[in-house]
Coordinates of C-alpha atoms and ligand atoms in Angstrom, one line a residue:
M1 CA 3.6 36.2 20.7
A2 CA 4.8 33.9 18.0
N3 CA 3.3 34.0 14.6
F4 CA 2.6 31.2 12.2
V5 CA 5.4 30.5 9.8
P6 CA 4.9 28.9 6.4
T7 CA 6.6 25.5 5.8
V8 CA 6.3 22.2 3.9
C9 CA 5.0 19.0 5.5
V10 CA 7.2 15.9 5.1
G11 CA 4.5 13.6 6.4
C12 CA 4.0 11.9 3.0
G13 CA 4.9 12.2 -0.7
L14 CA 2.3 14.9 -1.2
L15 CA 4.7 17.5 0.5
C16 CA 1.9 20.0 1.3
D17 CA 3.4 23.4 0.9
D18 CA 0.5 25.4 2.4
V19 CA 1.3 24.3 5.9
E20 CA 2.0 26.7 8.8
V21 CA 3.5 26.2 12.2
K22 CA 3.6 28.2 15.3
V23 CA 6.8 27.8 17.4
E24 CA 7.2 29.0 21.0
G25 CA 10.2 28.4 23.2
G26 CA 11.8 26.2 20.5
K27 CA 8.7 23.9 20.3
I28 CA 5.8 23.5 17.9
V29 CA 2.7 24.6 19.7
S30 CA 0.3 24.7 16.8
T31 CA -0.1 23.9 13.1
L32 CA -2.4 25.0 10.4
H33 CA -3.6 23.0 7.3
T34 CA -1.8 19.8 8.4
C35 CA -3.7 16.5 8.5
A36 CA -3.3 14.3 11.6
R37 CA -0.5 12.4 10.0
G38 CA 1.4 15.6 9.1
E39 CA 1.0 17.1 12.6
W40 CA 2.2 13.9 14.1
T41 CA 5.3 13.9 11.7
L42 CA 6.2 17.5 12.5
R43 CA 5.8 17.0 16.3
R44 CA 8.2 14.0 16.2
A45 CA 10.9 16.7 16.5
H46 CA 10.0 16.8 20.2
S47 CA 9.5 13.0 20.6
N48 CA 11.1 11.2 23.5
S49 CA 12.7 8.8 21.1
R50 CA 14.7 11.5 19.3
L51 CA 18.4 10.6 18.9
T52 CA 20.4 13.5 20.2
S53 CA 23.9 12.2 20.3
P54 CA 26.1 9.7 18.4
L55 CA 26.3 6.2 19.8
I56 CA 28.9 3.5 19.4
K57 CA 28.5 -0.1 20.5
K58 CA 31.0 -1.1 23.3
N59 CA 30.9 -4.4 25.0
G60 CA 27.5 -5.2 23.4
K61 CA 26.0 -1.9 24.6
L62 CA 25.4 1.4 22.8
V63 CA 27.1 4.3 24.6
K64 CA 27.3 8.0 23.8
A65 CA 30.3 9.1 21.8
S66 CA 31.6 12.2 20.1
F67 CA 30.7 12.8 16.4
E68 CA 34.3 12.4 15.4
D69 CA 34.7 8.9 17.1
A70 CA 31.3 7.7 15.7
L71 CA 32.3 8.8 12.2
S72 CA 35.7 7.1 12.5
R73 CA 34.0 3.9 13.6
A74 CA 31.5 4.1 10.8
T75 CA 34.3 4.8 8.3
E76 CA 36.2 1.7 9.6
I77 CA 33.1 -0.5 9.2
L78 CA 32.2 0.6 5.8
S79 CA 35.7 0.8 4.3
E80 CA 36.7 -2.7 5.6
A81 CA 33.6 -4.2 4.0
E82 CA 34.0 -5.8 0.5
R83 CA 30.4 -5.2 -0.6
P84 CA 28.5 -2.9 1.8
L85 CA 24.8 -2.3 1.2
L86 CA 23.6 1.2 1.6
W87 CA 19.8 1.1 2.2
G88 CA 16.9 3.4 3.0
W89 CA 17.0 6.9 1.6
S90 CA 13.3 7.6 0.9
S91 CA 13.1 9.9 3.9
A92 CA 16.4 11.7 3.2
S93 CA 17.0 14.9 1.3
V94 CA 18.0 14.8 -2.4
E95 CA 21.4 16.3 -1.3
A96 CA 22.0 13.3 1.0
Q97 CA 20.8 10.8 -1.6
R98 CA 23.3 12.2 -4.1
L99 CA 26.2 11.9 -1.6
G100 CA 25.0 8.3 -0.8
I101 CA 25.3 7.3 -4.4
L102 CA 28.8 8.8 -4.6
L103 CA 29.7 7.0 -1.3
A104 CA 28.4 3.7 -2.7
Q105 CA 30.6 4.2 -5.8
R106 CA 33.6 5.1 -3.7
L107 CA 33.1 2.0 -1.4
G108 CA 32.4 -0.4 -4.3
G109 CA 29.1 -1.3 -2.6
V110 CA 25.4 -1.5 -3.5
I111 CA 22.9 1.3 -3.0
D112 CA 19.2 0.8 -3.0
S113 CA 16.2 2.6 -1.7
T114 CA 12.9 1.4 -0.1
S115 CA 11.3 2.2 -3.5
S116 CA 12.5 -1.2 -4.7
I117 CA 9.9 -2.8 -2.4
C118 CA 7.4 0.0 -3.0
H119 CA 6.8 2.2 -6.1
G120 CA 10.0 1.4 -7.8
S121 CA 8.0 -1.2 -9.8
S122 CA 6.1 1.7 -11.3
I123 CA 9.3 3.0 -12.8
L124 CA 10.2 -0.4 -14.2
A125 CA 6.7 -0.6 -15.7
G126 CA 7.1 2.9 -17.2
R127 CA 10.4 1.8 -18.8
E128 CA 8.7 -1.1 -20.5
A129 CA 5.4 0.6 -21.5
G130 CA 6.1 4.3 -21.6
F131 CA 4.6 6.7 -19.0
R132 CA 2.1 9.4 -19.6
T133 CA 1.9 11.6 -16.6
A134 CA 1.1 15.1 -15.4
T135 CA 1.7 17.4 -12.4
L136 CA -0.8 17.6 -9.5
G137 CA -1.4 21.2 -10.6
E138 CA -2.7 20.0 -14.0
V139 CA -4.8 17.4 -12.2
K140 CA -6.4 20.0 -10.0
N141 CA -7.1 22.4 -12.9
R142 CA -8.1 19.9 -15.6
A143 CA -9.1 16.5 -14.3
D144 CA -12.8 15.6 -14.4
L145 CA -12.2 11.8 -13.9
I146 CA -10.2 10.6 -10.9
V147 CA -9.4 6.9 -10.6
Y148 CA -7.7 5.5 -7.5
W149 CA -6.6 2.0 -8.4
G150 CA -5.3 -0.1 -5.5
S151 CA -4.8 2.9 -3.3
D152 CA -6.7 4.6 -0.5
P153 CA -5.5 8.2 -0.2
S154 CA -7.7 8.9 2.9
H155 CA -5.1 6.7 4.7
S156 CA -1.9 7.1 2.7
H157 CA -2.1 10.8 1.6
P158 CA -4.9 12.3 3.7
R159 CA -5.0 15.7 1.8
H160 CA -4.9 14.2 -1.7
L161 CA -8.6 14.6 -2.3
S162 CA -9.0 18.0 -0.8
R163 CA -5.9 19.6 -2.4
Y164 CA -5.7 18.1 -5.8
T165 CA -8.5 15.8 -7.0
I166 CA -12.2 15.7 -6.0
I167 CA -12.8 18.7 -3.8
P168 CA -10.9 21.7 -5.2
R169 CA -12.2 23.9 -8.1
G170 CA -9.6 24.3 -10.8
I171 CA -9.3 26.7 -13.7
Y172 CA -11.2 24.2 -16.0
T173 CA -13.1 22.4 -13.2
Q174 CA -14.9 25.4 -11.7
M175 CA -17.8 23.3 -10.5
G176 CA -15.5 21.2 -8.3
Y177 CA -17.0 18.0 -6.9
E178 CA -20.2 18.3 -9.0
Q179 CA -18.1 18.3 -12.2
K180 CA -15.8 15.4 -11.3
Q181 CA -16.2 11.7 -11.2
L182 CA -14.4 9.6 -8.6
V183 CA -13.9 5.9 -9.4
I184 CA -12.3 3.4 -7.0
V185 CA -10.8 0.1 -8.2
D186 CA -9.9 -2.0 -5.2
V187 CA -10.3 -5.5 -3.8
R188 CA -12.4 -4.1 -0.9
K189 CA -14.5 -1.2 0.1
S190 CA -12.0 1.4 1.1
R191 CA -12.6 4.6 3.1
T192 CA -12.2 6.7 0.0
G193 CA -14.8 4.5 -1.6
K194 CA -17.5 6.0 0.7
I195 CA -17.6 9.2 -1.5
A196 CA -16.9 7.5 -4.8
N197 CA -19.3 7.7 -7.8
Q198 CA -18.4 4.2 -8.8
I199 CA -16.6 1.3 -7.1
L200 CA -15.2 -1.6 -9.1
E201 CA -14.5 -4.3 -6.6
V202 CA -12.0 -6.5 -8.4
E203 CA -11.3 -10.0 -7.3
P204 CA -7.9 -10.2 -5.5
N205 CA -4.9 -10.8 -7.9
K206 CA -7.1 -10.3 -11.0
D207 CA -6.2 -6.7 -11.9
Y208 CA -4.2 -7.8 -15.0
E209 CA -7.3 -9.6 -16.3
L210 CA -9.5 -6.6 -15.7
I211 CA -7.1 -4.1 -17.4
S212 CA -6.7 -6.5 -20.3
A213 CA -10.5 -6.7 -20.7
M214 CA -10.7 -2.9 -20.6
R215 CA -8.1 -2.7 -23.4
M216 CA -10.1 -5.2 -25.5
V217 CA -13.3 -3.2 -25.0
L218 CA -11.4 0.0 -25.9
K219 CA -10.2 -1.7 -29.2
G220 CA -13.8 -2.7 -30.0
K221 CA -13.3 -6.4 -29.3
N222 CA -16.1 -8.6 -27.8
I223 CA -15.6 -10.4 -24.6
R224 CA -17.5 -13.7 -24.5
D225 CA -17.6 -14.2 -20.7
K226 CA -20.3 -12.5 -18.6
E227 CA -17.7 -11.1 -16.2
V228 CA -14.0 -10.6 -15.8
A229 CA -12.2 -10.5 -12.4
G230 CA -15.6 -10.2 -10.7
I231 CA -16.8 -7.2 -12.8
P232 CA -19.7 -7.8 -15.2
V233 CA -18.7 -7.2 -18.8
K234 CA -21.5 -4.7 -19.3
V235 CA -20.0 -2.6 -16.5
I236 CA -16.6 -2.8 -18.1
N237 CA -18.2 -1.6 -21.3
Q238 CA -19.9 1.3 -19.6
V239 CA -16.8 2.3 -17.7
I240 CA -14.7 2.5 -20.9
Q241 CA -17.4 4.4 -22.8
T242 CA -17.6 6.9 -19.9
W243 CA -13.8 7.3 -19.6
K244 CA -13.5 7.9 -23.3
T245 CA -15.8 10.9 -23.1
R246 CA -14.2 12.7 -20.1
Q247 CA -12.1 15.8 -20.7
F248 CA -9.1 14.7 -18.6
G249 CA -8.7 11.4 -16.7
V250 CA -6.0 10.5 -14.2
I251 CA -5.3 7.1 -12.6
F252 CA -3.5 7.2 -9.3
V253 CA -1.6 3.9 -9.1
G254 CA -1.4 2.3 -5.6
L255 CA 0.6 -0.6 -4.1
G256 CA -2.5 -2.8 -4.5
L257 CA -1.4 -3.2 -8.1
S258 CA 2.3 -3.7 -7.6
M259 CA 2.0 -6.0 -4.5
S260 CA -0.5 -8.4 -6.0
R261 CA 0.0 -11.3 -8.5
G262 CA 1.4 -9.9 -11.7
K263 CA 3.5 -7.3 -9.7
Y264 CA 4.9 -4.6 -12.0
R265 CA 3.3 -6.2 -15.1
N266 CA -0.1 -5.0 -13.7
I267 CA 1.2 -1.5 -13.9
E268 CA 2.8 -2.0 -17.2
V269 CA -0.5 -3.1 -18.7
L270 CA -2.3 -0.2 -16.9
Y271 CA 0.1 2.3 -18.5
K272 CA -0.7 0.8 -21.9
L273 CA -4.4 1.3 -21.2
V274 CA -3.6 4.9 -20.3
Q275 CA -1.7 5.4 -23.5
E276 CA -4.5 3.9 -25.6
L277 CA -7.1 6.1 -23.9
N278 CA -5.2 9.0 -25.2
D279 CA -6.5 8.2 -28.7
F280 CA -9.8 9.5 -27.4
T281 CA -9.1 12.0 -24.6
R282 CA -6.3 13.2 -22.3
F283 CA -5.4 10.5 -19.7
V284 CA -2.4 10.2 -17.4
A285 CA -1.2 8.1 -14.5
I286 CA 0.6 9.1 -11.2
P287 CA 2.1 6.5 -8.8
M288 CA 1.1 7.1 -5.1
A289 CA 4.6 7.2 -3.6
G290 CA 4.4 7.1 0.2
H291 CA 7.6 8.4 1.8
Y292 CA 8.2 12.1 1.3
N293 CA 11.3 11.7 -0.9
M294 CA 11.0 8.2 -2.4
V295 CA 10.6 9.8 -5.9
G296 CA 13.7 11.9 -5.2
F297 CA 16.0 8.8 -4.8
N298 CA 14.8 7.4 -8.2
Q299 CA 15.4 10.8 -9.8
V300 CA 18.9 11.3 -8.3
A301 CA 20.0 7.8 -9.0
T302 CA 18.9 8.1 -12.6
W303 CA 20.8 11.4 -13.2
L304 CA 23.9 9.9 -11.7
T305 CA 23.9 6.3 -12.8
G306 CA 21.2 5.9 -15.4
H307 CA 19.3 3.5 -13.1
P308 CA 16.5 4.4 -10.7
L309 CA 17.2 1.7 -8.0
G310 CA 19.3 -1.3 -7.1
I311 CA 22.6 0.2 -8.1
D312 CA 25.6 -2.1 -7.8
A313 CA 29.1 -0.5 -7.9
S314 CA 30.9 -3.5 -6.6
R315 CA 32.1 -4.6 -10.1
G316 CA 34.0 -1.4 -10.8
N317 CA 31.3 -0.1 -13.1
I318 CA 27.6 0.6 -12.5
Y319 CA 25.3 -2.4 -12.9
S320 CA 21.6 -2.7 -12.1
N321 CA 19.3 -5.6 -12.4
P322 CA 16.2 -5.3 -10.2
G323 CA 15.5 -8.6 -8.6
E324 CA 19.3 -9.3 -8.4
T325 CA 20.9 -6.0 -7.3
T326 CA 18.0 -4.8 -5.2
G327 CA 18.4 -4.6 -1.4
T328 CA 16.1 -7.4 -0.2
E329 CA 17.5 -9.9 -2.7
I330 CA 21.1 -9.0 -1.7
I331 CA 20.2 -9.5 2.0
M332 CA 18.4 -12.7 1.4
R333 CA 21.3 -14.1 -0.6
D334 CA 23.7 -12.9 2.1
E335 CA 25.8 -11.0 -0.5
F336 CA 26.8 -8.1 1.7
D337 CA 29.2 -7.8 4.6
A338 CA 28.2 -4.5 6.2
M339 CA 25.2 -2.1 6.0
L340 CA 24.6 1.6 6.1
V341 CA 20.9 2.4 6.8
V342 CA 19.8 6.0 6.2
A343 CA 16.4 7.1 7.5
S344 CA 14.8 3.7 7.4
D345 CA 13.9 0.9 9.9
P346 CA 14.4 -2.4 8.1
I347 CA 14.4 -4.4 11.4
S348 CA 10.8 -3.6 12.1
T349 CA 9.5 -3.3 8.6
M350 CA 11.2 -6.3 6.8
P351 CA 10.2 -9.9 7.2
L352 CA 11.9 -11.8 10.0
P353 CA 14.4 -13.8 7.9
I354 CA 15.7 -10.5 6.4
A355 CA 15.9 -8.7 9.7
R356 CA 17.9 -11.7 11.1
K357 CA 20.4 -11.5 8.3
I358 CA 20.8 -7.7 8.8
A359 CA 21.3 -8.2 12.6
R360 CA 24.3 -10.5 11.9
K361 CA 26.3 -7.8 10.0
P362 CA 28.1 -4.7 11.1
L363 CA 25.6 -1.9 11.0
V364 CA 25.8 1.9 10.7
V365 CA 22.5 3.9 11.0
V366 CA 21.8 7.5 10.2
D367 CA 18.4 8.5 11.6
C368 CA 16.6 11.1 13.7
L369 CA 14.6 8.7 15.9
E370 CA 15.4 5.6 17.9
T371 CA 14.1 2.5 16.2
P372 CA 14.6 -1.3 16.5
T373 CA 17.3 -0.8 13.8
T374 CA 19.2 1.8 15.8
K375 CA 19.0 -0.4 18.8
I376 CA 21.0 -3.2 17.2
A377 CA 23.4 -0.9 15.3
D378 CA 27.2 -0.7 15.9
V379 CA 27.2 3.0 15.2
V380 CA 24.3 5.5 15.3
L381 CA 24.7 9.0 13.8
P382 CA 21.9 11.3 14.8
A383 CA 20.3 13.3 12.0
A384 CA 18.5 16.6 12.2
M385 CA 14.9 16.4 10.8
T386 CA 14.9 17.6 7.2
G387 CA 12.0 20.1 6.6
V388 CA 11.9 20.9 10.3
E389 CA 15.4 21.5 11.6
V390 CA 17.4 21.7 8.4
E391 CA 16.6 22.7 4.8
G392 CA 16.8 20.3 1.8
T393 CA 15.1 19.3 -1.4
A394 CA 12.5 16.6 -2.0
Y395 CA 10.5 15.4 -5.0
R396 CA 6.7 15.3 -4.7
I397 CA 4.8 12.2 -6.0
D398 CA 4.4 13.9 -9.4
S399 CA 8.2 14.5 -9.6
V400 CA 8.1 18.2 -8.9
P401 CA 11.0 19.3 -6.7
I402 CA 10.0 21.2 -3.6
R403 CA 12.4 23.1 -1.3
L404 CA 11.9 22.1 2.3
K405 CA 12.2 24.7 5.0
K406 CA 13.7 24.9 8.5
F407 CA 11.8 26.5 11.5
L408 CA 13.6 24.9 14.5
E409 CA 17.2 24.5 15.5
P410 CA 18.6 21.0 15.4
C411 CA 18.3 19.2 18.7
G412 CA 21.4 18.0 20.6
D413 CA 24.4 17.0 18.5
C414 CA 22.3 16.3 15.4
K415 CA 23.6 17.2 12.0
S416 CA 21.8 17.3 8.6
D417 CA 21.8 14.0 6.7
E418 CA 23.7 15.8 4.0
E419 CA 26.4 16.9 6.4
I420 CA 26.8 13.4 7.9
L421 CA 27.0 11.8 4.5
S422 CA 29.5 14.5 3.3
L423 CA 31.7 13.9 6.4
L424 CA 31.6 10.1 5.8
L425 CA 32.5 10.5 2.2
S426 CA 35.4 12.8 2.8
K427 CA 36.8 10.4 5.5
I428 CA 36.5 7.4 3.1
E429 CA 38.1 9.4 0.3
K430 CA 41.0 10.3 2.6
L431 CA 41.5 6.6 3.2
G432 CA 41.8 6.2 -0.5
K433 CA 39.3 3.3 -0.7
K434 CA 38.1 2.6 -4.3
Ligands
SF4_1 S1 -1.2 15.0 3.2 FE1 0.9 14.3 3.6 S2 2.2 16.1 3.2 FE2 0.0 16.8 3.4 S3 -0.3 17.5 5.5 FE3 -0.9 15.3 5.4 S4 1.0 14.1 5.8 FE4 1.6 16.2 5.4

């Protein structure tokens, strides 16, 4: 009779480390403490769409190949390209991400992660405005004011509320839910809003105006209008007076802020508000990164190159200018001649004009599941699932590194993403391509 074994869930950026799985006959038969999304993610190890052997396109069709042949073809495609784009990475291990950046430098290509169309903007905002943050452990133990701004964790990070924010009792929040205040700022009534103490329903695209009004109130200035961004000024006054008196406030920053008008400037001004609130009490912000290791790519890229995303090594030295060297812009301007996609599915997630441009270029994909992107690839290298079939490291949304565990053997011919990248790098190094 198999026992439950402890592991870490890779279903989202929360990387829940209290999860347990029961394995019988090489299959997951039961899980403990996972949310539905986590269970679905772990059980994808047995999905019918798992890739189990390398594939190479021959006469317009993908056919099974040996790993050696598939790696040789991938090496050929990438080394012949003048400016390959290496894209994806948010669902790959830190070890693979590191090798990916070295590979981009070796190839003279551009490497970017999906964070550039997601929470990468929070990093850019932090660079402009400064960034006061905390770990989720601190939030659990100290925070008595929780604000979700433009995010709905009940969908994106289902155990966020029960593990770290509203529900748990921390060292300094022994009364749990009764002691804490939950505020939702969103353009609509979200599911999380059903249990909130206060909902600020901001007009779409007006977050910047609302945050600016809050900063004015905080500085003791009068606002002449009756309302700002759909929120009455007397409510804004009350909110700021309340926030100033809490022991520890945290704002969880969602994509609702970075994907509306103002883009990363919304987050920049929000970070300024957070800093100014620290004149009265302790206040922090944490971006709600979605993929399990999106934060990891930004960390690794910053250690190795000094830039968190959109890293261009095609000029001989490292250059980064988000908006110019980020993946989607490079694709839109057609400034790449081959693509390596790792753990991402741009064909089904990107707008059609971008997907069309990708489809016209030689394409190498490293992934564990069959996707619309693997279906049009020239070479597919099957990856073992990190955190299920192989170990690895990932960064939680609060930038805490977590070691991922293995509890199944890799299926078919799958290799870890780290091993695949290492083999590709050594083959390209042998070719002497700079
Ligand atoms: S909240 Fe995220 S990490 Fe935690 S169990 Fe659910 S999917 Fe997994």
